[in-house]
Amino acid sequence: MNRLGAYLLGLFTREAAMLFAVAAVLVFLIQCLRIFDLVSVRGQGLWTLMGQAVLTMPALAVIFLYLCTAIGLARALRGLQASHELAVIHSNRRVPALMGAIGLFTLAATLLVLVLSSIVQPLAQRQYNAWSAAITADLVGRSLAPDRFTEIVPGVILSIGGREADGTITDFFADDMRDPQMRRTYIARSALLATDEDGFVLQLRDGSVEYMTAEGEFSRVAFGGYDVALEQLTEPVERDRSYSERTSLDIIASVARGEPFEPRAQFEIATRLGEGLRVITYCLFATALAAFPHGRRRGGRIPIELVVLSAAFLERSVNEALPVAGALREVAGALLFFTIALVLVLVRLRAYLPGRVPVRRESGA
């Protein structure tokens, strides 16, 4: 890379990094405020609050990193326009160096987003869920008092008859009313909170599970032994963590071993690849808006940051409205806007194609 390309790449990176740093700090503080009540109610301290906020940051960073990248690129190009450097670059036919720097910047940002979404985010989510399960188990263990009904999470009520010296719970009762279509009631003579390879479980003995549908249909299943994952009583009923905690490399490796490529796995892979595609799309969009000089004494009346944000909102809206099903639905809007942005850049570059650049002719004597 020549000196001009290195200078431009550093300029783009600084602008995007400053925006990302400001956004990350603000989002981190908002996350701390959001989970403060939850953590304090569970009797946890400041380090738990900050640790859980940090573990949620990769998922949130993926959401706004592509915007910081595109806005940082656009701001840097507008700065070059204001200082007349952009006009000098074009007049001296250094457009390939400019486009090369934009391409390298876009490639680096895309790889960063893909690493965050495909590897860092699932690992952080796995650690966050394990930590939350430990906190919930501690809360359940401390909050249950004999002969008293306790709502451990909204819609789940637990009651016990007593505790033995080895930790065994007697006369266990749990009523799960979170799912409006199916109410579950667990009754057991004894229960024990234990751990296995998947996390914390309630080992129920000599009891039954009763089901009641929204239509009033009732069924009962008796058991001698029944293990209930604690997260089934403390996490949202619709939550599916089977693939959200797995990295893309793990999912691809499992498919390569012959395991079926399930729709949920396709959804996760498409969602993660879609974040990388958005980086490329909005960097192309910023290039079409600001990488070409103009003769106006003042910049555009509409701030370029607002233009990029408006395009992002429009892309998300179009993505929801497109009649596309399956995993492709997660990237359909990004693909459409990528095509539009690519066409805009190619149209702006048409004057620099071979044979289109005017040649100055010397007048004859």
Short mmCIF file of C-alpha atoms in Angstrom, two decimals:
data_model
loop_
_atom_site.label_atom_id
_atom_site.label_comp_id
_atom_site.label_asym_id
_atom_site.label_seq_id
_atom_site.Cartn_x
_atom_site.Cartn_y
_atom_site.Cartn_z
CA MET A 1 0.00 0.00 0.00
CA ASN A 2 1.33 3.47 -0.95
CA ARG A 3 1.44 6.42 1.41
CA LEU A 4 -1.86 7.86 0.16
CA GLY A 5 -3.67 4.57 0.73
CA ALA A 6 -2.20 4.20 4.23
CA TYR A 7 -3.18 7.78 5.08
CA LEU A 8 -6.75 7.27 3.89
CA LEU A 9 -7.09 3.90 5.64
CA GLY A 10 -5.89 5.42 8.91
CA LEU A 11 -8.31 8.32 8.51
CA PHE A 12 -11.30 6.02 7.93
CA THR A 13 -10.31 3.79 10.84
CA ARG A 14 -9.93 6.68 13.30
CA GLU A 15 -13.32 8.14 12.46
CA ALA A 16 -15.10 4.79 12.76
CA ALA A 17 -13.22 3.81 15.93
CA MET A 18 -14.11 7.06 17.70
CA LEU A 19 -17.78 6.66 16.85
CA PHE A 20 -17.76 3.03 17.93
CA ALA A 21 -16.02 3.84 21.23
CA VAL A 22 -18.58 6.52 22.10
CA ALA A 23 -21.49 4.26 21.16
CA ALA A 24 -20.03 1.30 23.09
CA VAL A 25 -19.59 3.33 26.28
CA LEU A 26 -23.14 4.69 26.07
CA VAL A 27 -24.63 1.27 25.39
CA PHE A 28 -22.61 -0.28 28.23
CA LEU A 29 -23.91 2.30 30.69
CA ILE A 30 -27.47 1.76 29.44
CA GLN A 31 -27.05 -1.99 29.90
CA CYS A 32 -25.83 -1.45 33.46
CA LEU A 33 -28.90 0.65 34.21
CA ARG A 34 -31.21 -1.85 32.51
CA ILE A 35 -30.06 -4.88 34.51
CA PHE A 36 -29.38 -3.02 37.77
CA ASP A 37 -32.79 -3.80 39.28
CA LEU A 38 -32.65 -7.43 38.19
CA VAL A 39 -29.19 -7.99 39.64
CA SER A 40 -29.87 -6.10 42.87
CA VAL A 41 -33.12 -7.98 43.47
CA ARG A 42 -31.20 -11.23 43.13
CA GLY A 43 -28.77 -10.08 45.82
CA GLN A 44 -25.73 -9.78 43.57
CA GLY A 45 -22.97 -7.19 43.73
CA LEU A 46 -21.37 -4.57 41.49
CA TRP A 47 -18.94 -6.99 39.83
CA THR A 48 -21.80 -9.24 38.79
CA LEU A 49 -23.62 -6.23 37.36
CA MET A 50 -20.60 -5.12 35.33
CA GLY A 51 -19.69 -8.65 34.28
CA GLN A 52 -23.13 -9.43 32.93
CA ALA A 53 -23.24 -6.08 31.14
CA VAL A 54 -19.89 -6.86 29.48
CA LEU A 55 -21.13 -10.28 28.33
CA THR A 56 -24.12 -8.67 26.60
CA MET A 57 -21.93 -6.20 24.71
CA PRO A 58 -20.85 -8.44 21.75
CA ALA A 59 -24.48 -8.98 20.70
CA LEU A 60 -25.20 -5.26 20.96
CA ALA A 61 -21.92 -4.25 19.28
CA VAL A 62 -22.87 -6.26 16.21
CA ILE A 63 -26.07 -4.23 15.92
CA PHE A 64 -24.45 -0.79 15.75
CA LEU A 65 -20.93 -1.57 14.46
CA TYR A 66 -21.96 -1.50 10.81
CA LEU A 67 -23.56 1.93 11.33
CA CYS A 68 -20.44 3.27 13.06
CA THR A 69 -18.35 1.91 10.18
CA ALA A 70 -20.47 3.50 7.46
CA ILE A 71 -20.91 6.82 9.27
CA GLY A 72 -17.20 6.99 10.10
CA LEU A 73 -16.32 6.38 6.46
CA ALA A 74 -18.81 9.01 5.28
CA ARG A 75 -17.58 11.59 7.81
CA ALA A 76 -13.97 11.02 6.76
CA LEU A 77 -14.86 11.45 3.09
CA ARG A 78 -16.83 14.61 3.86
CA GLY A 79 -13.79 15.92 5.73
CA LEU A 80 -11.64 15.27 2.68
CA GLN A 81 -14.21 17.15 0.60
CA ALA A 82 -14.17 20.12 2.98
CA SER A 83 -10.36 20.31 2.92
CA HIS A 84 -10.29 19.96 -0.91
CA GLU A 85 -8.14 16.83 -0.58
CA LEU A 86 -10.81 14.75 -2.28
CA ALA A 87 -10.77 17.01 -5.33
CA VAL A 88 -6.96 16.77 -5.47
CA ILE A 89 -7.15 12.97 -5.33
CA HIS A 90 -9.62 12.86 -8.21
CA SER A 91 -7.87 15.49 -10.32
CA ASN A 92 -4.56 13.62 -9.99
CA ARG A 93 -6.22 10.38 -11.01
CA ARG A 94 -5.58 8.67 -7.65
CA VAL A 95 -9.09 7.21 -7.52
CA PRO A 96 -7.72 3.60 -7.49
CA ALA A 97 -5.81 4.41 -4.28
CA LEU A 98 -8.96 5.90 -2.75
CA MET A 99 -11.10 2.92 -3.70
CA GLY A 100 -8.40 0.52 -2.54
CA ALA A 101 -8.34 2.14 0.90
CA ILE A 102 -12.15 2.02 1.10
CA GLY A 103 -12.07 -1.65 0.06
CA LEU A 104 -9.49 -2.60 2.69
CA PHE A 105 -11.38 -0.66 5.35
CA THR A 106 -14.64 -2.38 4.40
CA LEU A 107 -13.00 -5.81 4.36
CA ALA A 108 -11.46 -5.32 7.81
CA ALA A 109 -14.76 -4.08 9.27
CA THR A 110 -16.64 -7.00 7.70
CA LEU A 111 -14.21 -9.54 9.16
CA LEU A 112 -14.52 -7.88 12.57
CA VAL A 113 -18.31 -8.07 12.49
CA LEU A 114 -18.24 -11.70 11.35
CA VAL A 115 -15.85 -12.67 14.15
CA LEU A 116 -18.04 -10.88 16.69
CA SER A 117 -21.30 -12.39 15.44
CA SER A 118 -20.04 -15.88 14.62
CA ILE A 119 -17.59 -16.59 17.45
CA VAL A 120 -17.45 -13.97 20.21
CA GLN A 121 -21.20 -13.45 20.60
CA PRO A 122 -22.12 -17.17 20.97
CA LEU A 123 -19.31 -17.74 23.48
CA ALA A 124 -20.33 -14.65 25.48
CA GLN A 125 -23.97 -15.75 25.36
CA ARG A 126 -23.02 -19.20 26.62
CA GLN A 127 -21.08 -17.72 29.54
CA TYR A 128 -23.87 -15.25 30.28
CA ASN A 129 -26.47 -18.01 30.38
CA ALA A 130 -24.32 -20.19 32.63
CA TRP A 131 -23.73 -17.27 34.99
CA SER A 132 -27.43 -16.40 35.02
CA ALA A 133 -28.32 -20.02 35.76
CA ALA A 134 -25.95 -20.04 38.73
CA ILE A 135 -27.46 -16.80 40.03
CA THR A 136 -30.98 -18.16 39.58
CA ALA A 137 -30.10 -21.40 41.34
CA ASP A 138 -28.69 -19.43 44.24
CA LEU A 139 -31.81 -17.27 44.30
CA VAL A 140 -34.10 -20.31 44.29
CA GLY A 141 -32.09 -21.95 47.03
CA ARG A 142 -32.18 -18.86 49.26
CA SER A 143 -35.72 -17.66 48.59
CA LEU A 144 -37.70 -20.84 49.17
CA ALA A 145 -39.07 -20.97 52.68
CA PRO A 146 -41.17 -23.88 54.04
CA ASP A 147 -44.94 -23.56 53.76
CA ARG A 148 -44.80 -20.29 51.82
CA PHE A 149 -45.60 -19.60 48.16
CA THR A 150 -42.80 -17.74 46.34
CA GLU A 151 -42.93 -16.26 42.82
CA ILE A 152 -39.37 -16.78 41.58
CA VAL A 153 -40.12 -15.23 38.16
CA PRO A 154 -43.35 -13.71 36.86
CA GLY A 155 -45.80 -16.56 36.29
CA VAL A 156 -43.90 -19.29 38.20
CA ILE A 157 -44.87 -20.02 41.83
CA LEU A 158 -42.96 -22.46 44.02
CA SER A 159 -43.65 -23.91 47.43
CA ILE A 160 -41.89 -26.49 49.60
CA GLY A 161 -42.79 -28.34 52.76
CA GLY A 162 -39.32 -28.30 54.30
CA ARG A 163 -35.61 -29.06 53.93
CA GLU A 164 -33.59 -31.97 55.18
CA ALA A 165 -29.99 -31.85 56.37
CA ASP A 166 -28.61 -33.10 53.02
CA GLY A 167 -30.46 -30.38 51.07
CA THR A 168 -33.37 -32.54 49.95
CA ILE A 169 -36.62 -30.59 49.53
CA THR A 170 -39.83 -32.23 50.74
CA ASP A 171 -43.35 -31.69 49.37
CA PHE A 172 -42.26 -29.78 46.28
CA PHE A 173 -44.86 -27.79 44.31
CA ALA A 174 -44.34 -25.58 41.21
CA ASP A 175 -47.03 -23.92 39.10
CA ASP A 176 -45.91 -22.58 35.71
CA MET A 177 -48.53 -20.23 34.20
CA ARG A 178 -46.30 -18.34 31.70
CA ASP A 179 -47.58 -20.13 28.60
CA PRO A 180 -51.22 -19.13 28.01
CA GLN A 181 -51.73 -22.24 25.89
CA MET A 182 -50.40 -24.77 28.41
CA ARG A 183 -50.28 -24.52 32.20
CA ARG A 184 -47.93 -26.95 33.93
CA THR A 185 -47.97 -27.98 37.57
CA TYR A 186 -45.20 -30.08 39.12
CA ILE A 187 -45.88 -31.98 42.37
CA ALA A 188 -43.31 -34.24 44.03
CA ARG A 189 -42.79 -35.89 47.40
CA SER A 190 -39.12 -34.80 47.30
CA ALA A 191 -36.75 -32.76 45.12
CA LEU A 192 -33.04 -32.02 44.97
CA LEU A 193 -31.28 -29.15 43.22
CA ALA A 194 -28.29 -30.63 41.37
CA THR A 195 -26.09 -30.04 38.33
CA ASP A 196 -25.35 -32.06 35.22
CA GLU A 197 -23.51 -31.44 31.96
CA ASP A 198 -26.28 -29.08 30.79
CA GLY A 199 -26.56 -26.98 33.96
CA PHE A 200 -28.79 -26.93 37.04
CA VAL A 201 -31.67 -29.39 37.32
CA LEU A 202 -34.41 -30.16 39.83
CA GLN A 203 -34.47 -33.91 40.44
CA LEU A 204 -38.09 -34.70 41.36
CA ARG A 205 -39.08 -38.01 42.97
CA ASP A 206 -42.49 -39.67 43.43
CA GLY A 207 -44.82 -37.13 41.94
CA SER A 208 -46.74 -36.02 38.88
CA VAL A 209 -46.92 -33.37 36.17
CA GLU A 210 -50.34 -31.89 35.43
CA TYR A 211 -51.16 -30.12 32.16
CA MET A 212 -54.11 -27.81 31.47
CA THR A 213 -54.69 -26.24 28.05
CA ALA A 214 -56.39 -22.93 27.32
CA GLU A 215 -59.53 -24.90 26.35
CA GLY A 216 -59.69 -26.50 29.81
CA GLU A 217 -58.39 -29.94 28.79
CA PHE A 218 -56.60 -31.63 31.69
CA SER A 219 -54.04 -34.43 31.78
CA ARG A 220 -51.80 -35.90 34.45
CA VAL A 221 -48.59 -37.93 34.21
CA ALA A 222 -47.25 -39.69 37.29
CA PHE A 223 -43.55 -40.45 37.68
CA GLY A 224 -41.11 -42.09 40.03
CA GLY A 225 -38.27 -39.82 38.93
CA TYR A 226 -38.28 -36.72 36.75
CA ASP A 227 -35.55 -34.16 36.05
CA VAL A 228 -36.57 -30.58 35.24
CA ALA A 229 -33.96 -28.14 33.93
CA LEU A 230 -34.03 -25.09 36.15
CA GLU A 231 -34.04 -22.82 33.11
CA GLN A 232 -37.43 -24.29 32.14
CA LEU A 233 -38.86 -22.61 35.23
CA THR A 234 -36.87 -19.36 35.07
CA GLU A 235 -36.32 -18.53 31.38
CA PRO A 236 -38.91 -17.38 28.80
CA VAL A 237 -40.90 -20.32 27.49
CA GLU A 238 -40.17 -19.54 23.85
CA ARG A 239 -36.43 -19.30 24.30
CA ASP A 240 -34.29 -21.65 22.20
CA ARG A 241 -30.59 -21.56 23.03
CA SER A 242 -29.58 -24.67 21.11
CA TYR A 243 -27.85 -22.69 18.36
CA SER A 244 -27.50 -19.19 19.79
CA GLU A 245 -24.75 -20.52 22.09
CA ARG A 246 -22.91 -22.36 19.31
CA THR A 247 -20.32 -20.69 17.14
CA SER A 248 -20.68 -20.81 13.38
CA LEU A 249 -17.59 -23.03 13.23
CA ASP A 250 -19.29 -25.55 15.52
CA ILE A 251 -22.47 -25.54 13.44
CA ILE A 252 -20.56 -25.98 10.17
CA ALA A 253 -18.44 -28.76 11.67
CA SER A 254 -21.54 -30.62 12.85
CA VAL A 255 -23.10 -30.37 9.39
CA ALA A 256 -19.85 -31.62 7.85
CA ARG A 257 -20.06 -34.66 10.15
CA GLY A 258 -23.43 -35.52 8.64
CA GLU A 259 -25.82 -33.91 11.09
CA PRO A 260 -28.93 -32.34 9.50
CA PHE A 261 -28.76 -28.64 8.67
CA GLU A 262 -31.84 -27.70 10.64
CA PRO A 263 -33.89 -24.54 9.90
CA ARG A 264 -32.82 -23.02 13.21
CA ALA A 265 -29.15 -23.51 12.29
CA GLN A 266 -29.78 -21.99 8.87
CA PHE A 267 -31.44 -19.02 10.56
CA GLU A 268 -28.43 -18.45 12.85
CA ILE A 269 -25.89 -18.69 10.02
CA ALA A 270 -27.93 -16.40 7.75
CA THR A 271 -28.37 -13.83 10.52
CA ARG A 272 -24.65 -13.73 11.24
CA LEU A 273 -23.68 -13.52 7.57
CA GLY A 274 -26.28 -10.79 7.12
CA GLU A 275 -24.44 -8.57 9.61
CA GLY A 276 -21.30 -8.80 7.51
CA LEU A 277 -23.27 -8.07 4.36
CA ARG A 278 -24.68 -4.93 5.99
CA VAL A 279 -21.16 -3.61 6.58
CA ILE A 280 -20.35 -3.97 2.88
CA THR A 281 -23.72 -2.50 1.86
CA TYR A 282 -23.49 0.65 3.95
CA CYS A 283 -19.83 1.24 3.15
CA LEU A 284 -20.79 1.13 -0.54
CA PHE A 285 -23.66 3.49 0.22
CA ALA A 286 -21.33 5.92 2.03
CA THR A 287 -18.90 5.70 -0.88
CA ALA A 288 -21.60 6.59 -3.38
CA LEU A 289 -22.67 9.55 -1.24
CA ALA A 290 -19.34 11.09 -0.27
CA ALA A 291 -16.40 9.67 -2.26
CA PHE A 292 -16.86 11.97 -5.23
CA PRO A 293 -16.16 15.72 -5.16
CA HIS A 294 -18.73 18.36 -5.99
CA GLY A 295 -18.55 22.06 -6.76
CA ARG A 296 -20.83 23.29 -3.99
CA ARG A 297 -19.23 25.75 -1.61
CA ARG A 298 -21.07 24.19 1.30
CA GLY A 299 -21.81 20.58 2.04
CA GLY A 300 -25.18 18.94 1.67
CA ARG A 301 -28.02 20.37 3.68
CA ILE A 302 -28.92 16.98 5.17
CA PRO A 303 -26.26 15.59 7.56
CA ILE A 304 -24.77 12.48 6.09
CA GLU A 305 -25.15 10.68 9.43
CA LEU A 306 -28.91 11.14 9.18
CA VAL A 307 -28.91 9.82 5.61
CA VAL A 308 -27.09 6.63 6.65
CA LEU A 309 -29.37 6.08 9.65
CA SER A 310 -32.46 6.64 7.52
CA ALA A 311 -31.20 4.09 5.01
CA ALA A 312 -30.67 1.59 7.84
CA PHE A 313 -34.22 2.06 9.13
CA LEU A 314 -35.57 1.74 5.60
CA GLU A 315 -33.57 -1.42 4.96
CA ARG A 316 -34.88 -3.05 8.13
CA SER A 317 -38.45 -2.08 7.23
CA VAL A 318 -38.11 -3.44 3.70
CA ASN A 319 -36.59 -6.64 5.08
CA GLU A 320 -39.72 -7.22 7.17
CA ALA A 321 -42.04 -6.43 4.25
CA LEU A 322 -40.37 -8.63 1.62
CA PRO A 323 -42.33 -11.82 0.87
CA VAL A 324 -39.38 -14.10 1.57
CA ALA A 325 -39.47 -17.12 3.88
CA GLY A 326 -36.82 -19.22 5.56
CA ALA A 327 -33.24 -18.26 6.31
CA LEU A 328 -33.09 -15.95 3.26
CA ARG A 329 -35.53 -13.62 5.01
CA GLU A 330 -32.78 -12.46 7.36
CA VAL A 331 -30.61 -11.17 4.49
CA ALA A 332 -33.17 -10.30 1.82
CA GLY A 333 -33.28 -6.59 2.67
CA ALA A 334 -29.50 -6.37 2.94
CA LEU A 335 -29.11 -8.08 -0.45
CA LEU A 336 -31.55 -5.64 -2.05
CA PHE A 337 -29.81 -2.59 -0.62
CA PHE A 338 -26.40 -4.06 -1.50
CA THR A 339 -27.49 -4.23 -5.13
CA ILE A 340 -28.74 -0.64 -5.04
CA ALA A 341 -25.57 0.64 -3.37
CA LEU A 342 -23.35 -1.25 -5.83
CA VAL A 343 -25.22 0.21 -8.80
CA LEU A 344 -24.87 3.73 -7.35
CA VAL A 345 -21.11 3.32 -6.94
CA LEU A 346 -20.69 1.92 -10.45
CA VAL A 347 -22.70 4.80 -11.90
CA ARG A 348 -20.51 7.31 -10.06
CA LEU A 349 -17.37 5.51 -11.29
CA ARG A 350 -18.43 5.38 -14.93
CA ALA A 351 -16.48 8.56 -15.71
CA TYR A 352 -13.25 6.83 -14.63
CA LEU A 353 -13.58 3.86 -16.94
CA PRO A 354 -10.97 3.49 -19.71
CA GLY A 355 -11.78 5.80 -22.57
CA ARG A 356 -14.06 8.01 -20.49
CA VAL A 357 -11.37 10.24 -18.95
CA PRO A 358 -10.95 13.32 -21.13
CA VAL A 359 -7.48 13.90 -22.54
CA ARG A 360 -6.13 17.43 -22.73
CA ARG A 361 -5.08 18.37 -26.26
CA GLU A 362 -2.43 20.90 -27.02
CA SER A 363 -3.46 23.59 -29.49
CA GLY A 364 -1.47 23.65 -32.69
CA ALA A 365 0.89 26.46 -33.58
#
